[in-house]
Short mmCIF file of C-alpha atoms in Angstrom, two decimals:
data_model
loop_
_atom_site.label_atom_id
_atom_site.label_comp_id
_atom_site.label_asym_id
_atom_site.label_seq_id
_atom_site.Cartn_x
_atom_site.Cartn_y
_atom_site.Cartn_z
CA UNK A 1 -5.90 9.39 -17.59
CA UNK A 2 -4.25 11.77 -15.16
CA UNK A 3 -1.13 12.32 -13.33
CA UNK A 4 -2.48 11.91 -9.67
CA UNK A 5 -2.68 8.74 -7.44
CA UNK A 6 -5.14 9.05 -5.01
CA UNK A 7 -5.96 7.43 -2.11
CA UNK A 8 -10.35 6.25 -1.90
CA UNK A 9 -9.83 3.83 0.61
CA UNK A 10 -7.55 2.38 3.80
CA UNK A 11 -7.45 -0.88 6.03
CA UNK A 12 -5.63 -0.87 8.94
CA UNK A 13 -4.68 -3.04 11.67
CA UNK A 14 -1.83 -2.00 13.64
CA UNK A 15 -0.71 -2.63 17.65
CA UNK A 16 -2.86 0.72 18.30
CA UNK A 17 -5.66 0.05 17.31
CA UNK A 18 -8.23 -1.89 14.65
CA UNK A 19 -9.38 0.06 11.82
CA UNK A 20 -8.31 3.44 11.10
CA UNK A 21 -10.18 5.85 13.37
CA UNK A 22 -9.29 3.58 16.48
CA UNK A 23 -5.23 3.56 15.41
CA UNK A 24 -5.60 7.41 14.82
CA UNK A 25 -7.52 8.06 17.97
CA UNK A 26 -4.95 6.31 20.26
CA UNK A 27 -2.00 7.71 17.98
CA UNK A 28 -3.18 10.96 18.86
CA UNK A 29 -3.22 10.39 22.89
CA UNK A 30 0.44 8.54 22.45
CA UNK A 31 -1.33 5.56 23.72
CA UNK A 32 1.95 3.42 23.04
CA UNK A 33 0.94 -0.53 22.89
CA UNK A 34 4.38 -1.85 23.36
CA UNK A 35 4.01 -4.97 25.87
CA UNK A 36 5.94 -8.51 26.73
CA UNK A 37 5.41 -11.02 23.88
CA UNK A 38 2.20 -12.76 24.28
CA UNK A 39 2.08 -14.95 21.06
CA UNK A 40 5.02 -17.46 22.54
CA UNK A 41 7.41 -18.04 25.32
CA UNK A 42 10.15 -15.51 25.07
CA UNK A 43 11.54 -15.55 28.13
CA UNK A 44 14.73 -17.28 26.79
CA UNK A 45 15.41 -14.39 24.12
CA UNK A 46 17.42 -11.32 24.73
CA UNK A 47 14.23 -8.76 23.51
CA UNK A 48 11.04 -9.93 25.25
CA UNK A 49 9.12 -6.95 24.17
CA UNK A 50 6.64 -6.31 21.14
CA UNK A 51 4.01 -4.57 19.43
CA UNK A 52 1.32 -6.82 18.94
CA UNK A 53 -2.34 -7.00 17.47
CA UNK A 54 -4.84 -7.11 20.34
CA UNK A 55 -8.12 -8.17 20.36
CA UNK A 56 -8.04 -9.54 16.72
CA UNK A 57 -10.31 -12.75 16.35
CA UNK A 58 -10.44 -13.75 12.44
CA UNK A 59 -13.19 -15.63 12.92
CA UNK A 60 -15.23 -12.73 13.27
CA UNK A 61 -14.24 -12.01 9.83
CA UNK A 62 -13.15 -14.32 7.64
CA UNK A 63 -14.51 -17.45 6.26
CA UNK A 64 -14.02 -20.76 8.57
CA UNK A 65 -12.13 -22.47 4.70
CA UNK A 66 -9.31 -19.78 5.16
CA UNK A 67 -8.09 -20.09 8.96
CA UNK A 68 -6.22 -23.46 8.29
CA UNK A 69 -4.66 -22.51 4.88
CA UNK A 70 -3.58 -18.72 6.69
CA UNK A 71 -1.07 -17.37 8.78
CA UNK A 72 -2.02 -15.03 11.30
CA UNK A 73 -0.41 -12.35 8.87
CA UNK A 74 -2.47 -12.94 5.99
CA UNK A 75 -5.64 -13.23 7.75
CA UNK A 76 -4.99 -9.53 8.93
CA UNK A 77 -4.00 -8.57 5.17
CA UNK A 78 -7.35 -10.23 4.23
CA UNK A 79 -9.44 -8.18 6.73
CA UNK A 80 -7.25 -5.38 6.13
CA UNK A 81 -7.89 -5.53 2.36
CA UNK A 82 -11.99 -6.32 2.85
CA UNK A 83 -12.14 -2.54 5.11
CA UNK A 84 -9.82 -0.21 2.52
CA UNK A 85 -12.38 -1.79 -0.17
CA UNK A 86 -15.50 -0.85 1.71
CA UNK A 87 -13.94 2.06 2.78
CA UNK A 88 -13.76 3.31 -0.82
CA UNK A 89 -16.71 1.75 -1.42
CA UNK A 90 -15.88 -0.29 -4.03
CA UNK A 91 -17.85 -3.60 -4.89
CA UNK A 92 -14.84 -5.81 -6.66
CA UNK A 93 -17.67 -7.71 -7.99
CA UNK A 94 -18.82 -4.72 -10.53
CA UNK A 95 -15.69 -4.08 -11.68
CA UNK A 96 -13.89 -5.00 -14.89
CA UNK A 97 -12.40 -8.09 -14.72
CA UNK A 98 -8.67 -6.58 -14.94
CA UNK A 99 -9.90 -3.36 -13.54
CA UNK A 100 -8.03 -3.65 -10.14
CA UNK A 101 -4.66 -5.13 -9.29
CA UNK A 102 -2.86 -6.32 -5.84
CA UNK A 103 0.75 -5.29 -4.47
CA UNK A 104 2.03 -6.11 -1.35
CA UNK A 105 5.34 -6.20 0.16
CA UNK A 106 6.77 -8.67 3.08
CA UNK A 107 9.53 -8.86 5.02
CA UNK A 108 8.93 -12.54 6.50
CA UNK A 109 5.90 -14.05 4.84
CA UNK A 110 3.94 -16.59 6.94
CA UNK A 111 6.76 -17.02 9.20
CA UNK A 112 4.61 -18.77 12.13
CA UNK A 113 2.72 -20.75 9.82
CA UNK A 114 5.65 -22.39 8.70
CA UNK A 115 7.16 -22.64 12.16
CA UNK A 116 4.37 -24.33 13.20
CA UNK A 117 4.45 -27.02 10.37
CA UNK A 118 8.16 -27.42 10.75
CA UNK A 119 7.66 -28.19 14.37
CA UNK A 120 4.97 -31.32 12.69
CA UNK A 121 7.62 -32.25 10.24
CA UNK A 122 10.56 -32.81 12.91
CA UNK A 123 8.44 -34.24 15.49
CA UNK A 124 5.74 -36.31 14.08
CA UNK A 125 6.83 -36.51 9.84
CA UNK A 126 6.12 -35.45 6.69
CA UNK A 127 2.75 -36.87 6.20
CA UNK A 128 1.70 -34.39 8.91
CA UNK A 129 2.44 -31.41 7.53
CA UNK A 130 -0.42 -29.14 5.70
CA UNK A 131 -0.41 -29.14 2.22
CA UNK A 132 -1.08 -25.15 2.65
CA UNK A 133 2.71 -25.04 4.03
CA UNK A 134 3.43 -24.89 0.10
CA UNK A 135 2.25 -21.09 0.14
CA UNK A 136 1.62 -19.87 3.44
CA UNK A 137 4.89 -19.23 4.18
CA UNK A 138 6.03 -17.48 1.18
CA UNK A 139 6.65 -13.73 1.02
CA UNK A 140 4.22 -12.98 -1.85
CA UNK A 141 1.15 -15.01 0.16
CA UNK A 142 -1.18 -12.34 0.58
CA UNK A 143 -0.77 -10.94 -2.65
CA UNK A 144 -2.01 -13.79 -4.00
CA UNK A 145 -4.73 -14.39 -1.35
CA UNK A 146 -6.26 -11.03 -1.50
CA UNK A 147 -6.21 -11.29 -5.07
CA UNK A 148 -8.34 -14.82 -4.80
CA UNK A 149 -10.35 -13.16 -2.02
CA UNK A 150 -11.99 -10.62 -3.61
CA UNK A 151 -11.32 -11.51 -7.88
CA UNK A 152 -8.39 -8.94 -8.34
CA UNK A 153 -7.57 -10.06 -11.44
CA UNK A 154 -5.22 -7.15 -13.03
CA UNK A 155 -1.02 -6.24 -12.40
CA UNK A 156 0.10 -7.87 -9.15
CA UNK A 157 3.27 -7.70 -7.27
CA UNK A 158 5.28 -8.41 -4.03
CA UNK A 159 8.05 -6.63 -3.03
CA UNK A 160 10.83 -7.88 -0.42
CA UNK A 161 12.83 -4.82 0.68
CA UNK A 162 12.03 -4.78 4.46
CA UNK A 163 11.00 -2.56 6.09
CA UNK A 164 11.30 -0.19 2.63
CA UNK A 165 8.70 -2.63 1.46
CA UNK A 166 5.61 -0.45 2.56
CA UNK A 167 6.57 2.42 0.33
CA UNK A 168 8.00 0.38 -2.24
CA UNK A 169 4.66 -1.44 -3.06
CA UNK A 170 2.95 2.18 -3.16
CA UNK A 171 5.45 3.25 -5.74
CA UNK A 172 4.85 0.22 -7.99
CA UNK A 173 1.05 0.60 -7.67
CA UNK A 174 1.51 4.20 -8.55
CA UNK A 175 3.58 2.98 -11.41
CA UNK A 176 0.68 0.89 -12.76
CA UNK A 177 -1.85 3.55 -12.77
CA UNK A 178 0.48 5.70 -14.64
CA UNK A 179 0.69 2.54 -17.22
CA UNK A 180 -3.61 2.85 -17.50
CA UNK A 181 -4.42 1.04 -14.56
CA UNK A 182 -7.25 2.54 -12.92
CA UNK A 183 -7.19 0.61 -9.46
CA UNK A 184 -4.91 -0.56 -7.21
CA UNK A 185 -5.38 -2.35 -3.85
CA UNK A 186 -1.55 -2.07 -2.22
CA UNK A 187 0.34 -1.75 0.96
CA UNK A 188 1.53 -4.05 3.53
CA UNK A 189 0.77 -5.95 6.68
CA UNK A 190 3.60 -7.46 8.04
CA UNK A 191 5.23 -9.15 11.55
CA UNK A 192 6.29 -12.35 12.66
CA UNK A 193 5.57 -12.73 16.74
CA UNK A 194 6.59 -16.07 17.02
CA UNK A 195 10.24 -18.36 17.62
CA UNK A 196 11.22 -18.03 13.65
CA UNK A 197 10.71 -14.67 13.33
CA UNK A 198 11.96 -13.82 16.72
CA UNK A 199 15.15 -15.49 15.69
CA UNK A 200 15.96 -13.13 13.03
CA UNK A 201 14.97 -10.22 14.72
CA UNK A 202 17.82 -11.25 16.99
CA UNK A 203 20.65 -11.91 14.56
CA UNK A 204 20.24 -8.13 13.19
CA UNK A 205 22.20 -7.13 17.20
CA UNK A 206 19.85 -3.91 16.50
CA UNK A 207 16.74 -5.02 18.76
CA UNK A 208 16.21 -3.90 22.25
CA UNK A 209 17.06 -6.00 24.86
CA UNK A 210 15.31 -3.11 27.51
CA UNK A 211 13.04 -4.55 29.73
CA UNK A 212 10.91 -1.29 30.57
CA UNK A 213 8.21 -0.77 27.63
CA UNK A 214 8.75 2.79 27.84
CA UNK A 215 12.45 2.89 27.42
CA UNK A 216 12.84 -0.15 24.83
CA UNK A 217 12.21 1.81 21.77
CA UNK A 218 13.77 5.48 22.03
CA UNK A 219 14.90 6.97 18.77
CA UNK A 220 16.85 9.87 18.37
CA UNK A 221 17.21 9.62 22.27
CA UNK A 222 20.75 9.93 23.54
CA UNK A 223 20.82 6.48 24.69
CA UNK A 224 18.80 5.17 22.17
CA UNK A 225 19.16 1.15 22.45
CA UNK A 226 17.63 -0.73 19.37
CA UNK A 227 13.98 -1.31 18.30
CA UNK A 228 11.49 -3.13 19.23
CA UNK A 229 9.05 -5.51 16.30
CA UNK A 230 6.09 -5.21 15.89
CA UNK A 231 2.98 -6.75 13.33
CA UNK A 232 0.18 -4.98 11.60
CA UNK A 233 0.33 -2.30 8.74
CA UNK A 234 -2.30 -1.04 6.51
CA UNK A 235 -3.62 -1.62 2.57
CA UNK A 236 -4.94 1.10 0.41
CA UNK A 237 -7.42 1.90 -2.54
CA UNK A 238 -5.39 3.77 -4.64
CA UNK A 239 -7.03 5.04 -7.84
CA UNK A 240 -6.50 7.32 -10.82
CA UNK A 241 -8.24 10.42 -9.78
CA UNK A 242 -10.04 10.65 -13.52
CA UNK A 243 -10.85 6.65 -13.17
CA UNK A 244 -12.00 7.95 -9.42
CA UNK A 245 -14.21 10.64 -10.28
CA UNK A 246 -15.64 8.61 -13.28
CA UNK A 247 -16.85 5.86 -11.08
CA UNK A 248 -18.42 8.15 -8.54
CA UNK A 249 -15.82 8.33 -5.52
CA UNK A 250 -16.91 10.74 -3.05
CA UNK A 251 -13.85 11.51 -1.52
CA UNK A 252 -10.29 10.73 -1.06
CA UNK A 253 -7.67 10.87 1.59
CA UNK A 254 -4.71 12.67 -0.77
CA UNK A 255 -2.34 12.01 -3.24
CA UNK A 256 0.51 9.75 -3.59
CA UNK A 257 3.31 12.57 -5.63
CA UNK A 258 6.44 11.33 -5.10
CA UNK A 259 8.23 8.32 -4.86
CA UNK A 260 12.07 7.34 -4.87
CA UNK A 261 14.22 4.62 -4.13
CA UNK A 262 18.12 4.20 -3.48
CA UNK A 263 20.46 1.48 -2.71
CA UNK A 264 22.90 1.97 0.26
CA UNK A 265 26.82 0.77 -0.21
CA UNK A 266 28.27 -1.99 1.80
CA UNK A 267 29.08 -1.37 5.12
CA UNK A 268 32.47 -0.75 5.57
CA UNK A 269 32.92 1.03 2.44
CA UNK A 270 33.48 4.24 3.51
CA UNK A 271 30.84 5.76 1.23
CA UNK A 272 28.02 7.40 2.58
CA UNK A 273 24.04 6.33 2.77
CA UNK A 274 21.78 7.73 -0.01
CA UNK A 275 19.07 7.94 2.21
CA UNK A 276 19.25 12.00 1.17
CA UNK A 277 18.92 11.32 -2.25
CA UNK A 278 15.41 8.75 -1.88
CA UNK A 279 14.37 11.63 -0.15
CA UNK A 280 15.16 14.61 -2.62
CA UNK A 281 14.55 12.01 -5.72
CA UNK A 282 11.18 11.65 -3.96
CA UNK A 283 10.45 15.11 -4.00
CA UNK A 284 11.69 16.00 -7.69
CA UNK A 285 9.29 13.68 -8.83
CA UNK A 286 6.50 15.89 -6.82
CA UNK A 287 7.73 18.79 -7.71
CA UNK A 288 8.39 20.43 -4.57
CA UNK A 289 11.36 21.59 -2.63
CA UNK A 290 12.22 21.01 1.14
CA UNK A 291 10.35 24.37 2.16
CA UNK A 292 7.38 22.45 1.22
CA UNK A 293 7.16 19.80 3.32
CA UNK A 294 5.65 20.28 6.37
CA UNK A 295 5.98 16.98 8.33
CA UNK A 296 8.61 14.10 8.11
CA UNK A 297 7.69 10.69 9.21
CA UNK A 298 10.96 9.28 9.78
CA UNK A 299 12.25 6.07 9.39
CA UNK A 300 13.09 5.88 13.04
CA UNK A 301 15.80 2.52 13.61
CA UNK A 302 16.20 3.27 17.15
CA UNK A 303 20.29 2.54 16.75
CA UNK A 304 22.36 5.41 17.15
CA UNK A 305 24.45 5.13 14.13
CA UNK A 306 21.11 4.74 12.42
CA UNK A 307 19.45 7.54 13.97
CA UNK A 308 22.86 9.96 12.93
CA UNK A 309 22.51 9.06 9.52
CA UNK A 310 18.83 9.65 9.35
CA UNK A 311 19.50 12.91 11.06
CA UNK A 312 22.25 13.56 8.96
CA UNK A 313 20.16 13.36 5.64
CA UNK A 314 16.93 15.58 7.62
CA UNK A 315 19.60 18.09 8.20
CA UNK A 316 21.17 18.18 4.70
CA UNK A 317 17.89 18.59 3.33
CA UNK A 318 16.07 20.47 5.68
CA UNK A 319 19.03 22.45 7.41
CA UNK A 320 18.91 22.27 11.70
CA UNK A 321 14.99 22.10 12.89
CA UNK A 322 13.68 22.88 9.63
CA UNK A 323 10.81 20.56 9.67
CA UNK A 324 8.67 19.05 12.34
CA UNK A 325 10.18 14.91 12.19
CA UNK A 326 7.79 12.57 14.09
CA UNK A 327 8.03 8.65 14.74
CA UNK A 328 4.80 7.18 15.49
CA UNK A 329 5.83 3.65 15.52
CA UNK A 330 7.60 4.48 18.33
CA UNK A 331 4.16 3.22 19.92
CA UNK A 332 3.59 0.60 17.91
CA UNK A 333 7.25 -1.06 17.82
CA UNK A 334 8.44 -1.57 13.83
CA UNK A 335 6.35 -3.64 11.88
CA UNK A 336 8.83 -4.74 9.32
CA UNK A 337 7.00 -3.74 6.06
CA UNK A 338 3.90 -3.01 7.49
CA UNK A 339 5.29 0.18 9.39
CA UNK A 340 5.78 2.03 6.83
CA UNK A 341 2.48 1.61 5.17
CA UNK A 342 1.43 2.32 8.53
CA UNK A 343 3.04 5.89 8.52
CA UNK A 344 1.29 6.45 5.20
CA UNK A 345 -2.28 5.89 7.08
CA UNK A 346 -1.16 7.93 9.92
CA UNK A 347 0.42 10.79 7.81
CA UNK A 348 -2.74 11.22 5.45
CA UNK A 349 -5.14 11.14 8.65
CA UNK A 350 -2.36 14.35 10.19
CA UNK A 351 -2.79 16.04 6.98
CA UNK A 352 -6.22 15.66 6.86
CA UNK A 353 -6.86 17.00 10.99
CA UNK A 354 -4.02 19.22 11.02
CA UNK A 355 -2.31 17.75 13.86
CA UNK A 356 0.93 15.80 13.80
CA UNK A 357 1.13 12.83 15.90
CA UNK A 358 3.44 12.57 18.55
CA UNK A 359 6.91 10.48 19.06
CA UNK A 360 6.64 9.14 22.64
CA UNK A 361 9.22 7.79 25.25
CA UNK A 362 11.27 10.59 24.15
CA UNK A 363 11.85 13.87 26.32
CA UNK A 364 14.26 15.36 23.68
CA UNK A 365 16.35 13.94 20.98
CA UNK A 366 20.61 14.28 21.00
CA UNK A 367 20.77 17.81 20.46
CA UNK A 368 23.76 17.10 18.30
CA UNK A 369 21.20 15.83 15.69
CA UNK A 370 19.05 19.20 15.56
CA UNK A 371 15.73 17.79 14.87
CA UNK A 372 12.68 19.25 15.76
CA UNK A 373 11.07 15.95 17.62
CA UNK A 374 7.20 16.31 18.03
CA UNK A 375 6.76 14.68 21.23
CA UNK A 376 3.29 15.89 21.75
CA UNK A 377 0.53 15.72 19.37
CA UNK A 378 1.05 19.21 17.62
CA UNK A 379 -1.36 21.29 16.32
CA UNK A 380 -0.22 23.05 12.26
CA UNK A 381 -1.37 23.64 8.87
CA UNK A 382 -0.56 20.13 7.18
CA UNK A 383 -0.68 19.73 3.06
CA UNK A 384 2.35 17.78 2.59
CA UNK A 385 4.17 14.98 4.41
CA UNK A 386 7.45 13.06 3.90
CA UNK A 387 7.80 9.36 4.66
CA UNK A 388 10.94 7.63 5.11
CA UNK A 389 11.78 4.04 5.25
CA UNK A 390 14.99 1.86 5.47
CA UNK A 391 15.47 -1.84 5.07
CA UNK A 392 17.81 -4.50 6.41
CA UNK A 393 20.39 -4.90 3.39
CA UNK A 394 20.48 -1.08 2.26
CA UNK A 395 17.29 -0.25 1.04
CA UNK A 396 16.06 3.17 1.30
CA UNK A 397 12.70 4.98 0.56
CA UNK A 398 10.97 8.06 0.12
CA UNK A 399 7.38 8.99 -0.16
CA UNK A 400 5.78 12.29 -0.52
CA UNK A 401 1.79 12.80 0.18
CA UNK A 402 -0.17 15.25 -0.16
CA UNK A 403 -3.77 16.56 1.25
CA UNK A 404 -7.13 16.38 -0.89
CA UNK A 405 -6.60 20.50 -0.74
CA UNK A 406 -3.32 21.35 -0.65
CA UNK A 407 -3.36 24.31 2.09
CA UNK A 408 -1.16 25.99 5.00
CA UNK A 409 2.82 26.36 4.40
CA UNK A 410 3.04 24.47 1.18
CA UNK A 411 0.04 26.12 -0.72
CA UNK A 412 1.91 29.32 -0.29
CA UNK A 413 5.27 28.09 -2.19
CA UNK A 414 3.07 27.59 -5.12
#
C-alpha cells in the first residue's frame, strides 16, 4: 500500500453551519455564530456566551432507539459520521468486515447526558437513572457508537488530549493505514453546553467573561480576554490512496502528510513550550520546510500569554509575517476537540478554493507578535496548510495537509 492518507469523505456540524458547504459558505462571509447560551440558564456564570449548533433536530436523522441512549454530542458524531460516509460514497455494508476502523477523540464525553441523570439520581434515586448513563457519558462513547452504527468493525480508538484531540485522532488513523489499514472513519465532535461542562470551562480562569459577542473571543488582539466554548467538529473518510483508487473513489479532498505531537513542561518550570517542535516534527515527517507552507491555522487560546507563545513558535519557524496565520474558530467559539478537526475541514476546503478564511473580531493583532492575521477572506495559491492545536494539561499538535494537486508557492520548492 502507499505512503499517502487521503481524505474521500467529511461530516461536519459546527456553530456555522450544517454540513460542509453551509460551514464553508458562512466561514467565508465571517458570519461569526457566537451568541448567549441557549441550551441552559447561564445567567449565574461568569461567561454567558457560546458557540452553539443551531437548527439541529436528530430526529430528522437518526433512529427514534438512539435519542434516549445519546447525548446531544454523539447524536451529532452519528450524523456527522452517516454524511463523511456518503460523502465518500462508501456503503459500510460492502465492505470487508475489518475493512474500516473508528477514532475519535473527546474532551468531555456525554457531559449533559450525565448531568441530566445525576440531577435523577440526587433528586428522585437510583432506580431512576437510565441504564444508558453506563456509557453515555464516557469519553470514548461515540467511538463505540459509530462503530455499532454503521458495522465498523476494524482498529478503533479514543483519544483524550483536549482540544489536541482533533489532530491527535487523525494521526492515529493515519498510523493505522500505514499498518495496512485501508479505511478509517476519524475526527471529532465535541462540546458540552450545559451546567457540568460549563463548570469546567470556568475553573480553567481562561474563558471570557465579555458580554459583547464580538469582543468575547479576540485572539492575538491586544486585549485579548479568554475564549469562548463552543460544540460541533467534523469526522473524516480517510483512506489509503492505493486502497482509494482500487475501490473506485472519484475524488479526494488532500492528503494528511504530517503529523507530530509534544508534551509541554509544568508550568512554573521555567522551560519553554514545545509547541515549535509539534510544528517542525510535523513537517519533517512531510517533508517540507517552513517556505512551504502557505497557511497556518492556529491554535488560537484567546489568553495573552497563550497567544505570545503561539506567536512565539510562528515566528521561530516562520520568521516575522512569514506566513498568512488565520483563526476561524474565532466564529465558532472553541469546540474542545472538535475545533481542531474543524480547522482540518476548513483548511482542506481553503486549499481546495484558494481562499483563506478570515479571523474576525480582530482589526489587527499586537504588533509585538508580527503575525500576518487574515482578517478578511484572502484570495492565494493554497497547496499546503498547517494546523495547530493545544490542550488543557500541555498537549500540543501539529498537522500538515496538503491539496489533491499540490500547486502555487509550495509546488515551486519542489
Amino acid at each position: 500500500m502507499s505512503a499517502d492518507t487521503v481524505v474521500t469523505g467529511m461530516g461536519v456540524l459546527a456553530p456555522t453551519g450544517l454540513g460542509h458547504a453551509e460551514h464553508w459558505t458562512n466561514t467565508l462571509r465571517g458570519a461569526s455564530a457566537i451568541g448567549p447560551v441557549t441550551r441552559f440558564d447561564a445567567e449565574r456564570y461568569p461567561s454567558r456566551l457560546a458557540g452553539e449548533v443551531a437548527g439541529f433536530v436528530p430526529e430528522d436523522h437518526l433512529p427514534s432507539r438512539l435519542l434516549p441512549q445519546t447525548d446531544d454530542m454523539t447524536r451529532m458524531a452519528l450524523v456527522a459520521s452517516d454524511w463523511a460516509l456518503a460523502d465518500a460514497e462508501v456503503d459500510p455494508a460492502r465492505l470487508p468486515e475489518f475493512g474500516a476502523g473508528v477514532v475519535t477523540a473527546a474532551s468531555a464525553g456525554g457531559f449533559e447526558f450525565g448531568h441530566r441523570e445525576l440531577q435523577k439520581l440526587w433528586g428522585s434515586g437510583p432506580e431512576h437513572v437510565s441504564a444508558y448513563q453506563s456509557f453515555a457519558w464516557f469519553y470514548a462513547v461515540n467511538t463505540g457508537q459509530i462503530s455499532i452504527r454503521h458495522g465498523l468493525r476494524g482498529p478503533a480508538g479514543a483519544l483524550v488530549t483536549e482540544q489536541a484531540g482533533g489532530l491527535d485522532a487523525l494521526g492515529q488513523a493515519r498510523r493505522q493505514l500505514r499498518r495496512g489499514q485501508p479505511m478509517v472513519l476519524a475526527g471529532a465532535v465535541d462540546g458540552s453546553p450545559c451546567p457540568w461542562g460549563w463548570v469546567a470551562h470556568v475553573s480553567t480562569d481562561r474563558m471570557s467573561e465579555e458580554s459583547d459577542p464580538t469582543r468575547a473571543y479576540r485572539p492575538f488582539a491586544a486585549d485579548a480576554g479568554g475564549y469562548v466554548p463552543g460544540q460541533g467538529g467534523a469526522l473524516f473518510v480517510l483512506e489509503d490512496e492505493e486502497s482509494a483508487r482500487d475501490r473506485g473513489a472519484g475524488r479526494h479532498y488532500g492528503r494528511l502528510t504530517g503529523y507530530a505531537a509534544t508534551f509541554d513542561p509544568p508550568p512554573g518550570s521555567g522551560r519553554p513550550s514545545n509547541l515549535v517542535r509539534a510544528a517542525r516534527a510535523a513537517l519533517d515527517d512531510a517533508e517540507l520546510r517552513p517556505e512551504e507552507v502557505d497557511v497556518v491555522f492556529a491554535d488560537a487560546a484567546g489568553t495573552p500569554e497563550e497567544d505570545a507563545i503561539e506567536a512565539d513558535a510562528l515566528r521561530e519557524l516562520f520568521g516575522p509575517h512569514g506566513v498568512p496565520v488565520t483563526a476561524p474558530k474565532t466564529m465558532t467559539g472553541r469546540l474542545s476537540a472538535g475545533g481542531p478537526a474543524l480547522d482540518v475541514a476548513t483548511a482542506l476546503l481553503a486549499l481546495r478554493e484558494g481562499v483563506i478564511p478570515p479571523t474576525v473580531n480582530v482589526a489587527r493583532p499586537l504588533p509585538a507578535y508580527t503575525l500576518d492575521l487574515v482578517t478578511t477572506a484572502r484570495r492565494a495559491p493554497l497547496a499546503t496548510a498547517l494546523i495547530l492545536a493545544r490542550g488543557q494539561g500541555g498537549f500540543n499538535s501539529a498537522l500538515v495537509v496538503t491539496g489533491p494537486r499540490r500547486s502555487g508557492r509550495a509546488a515551486s520548492h519542489k
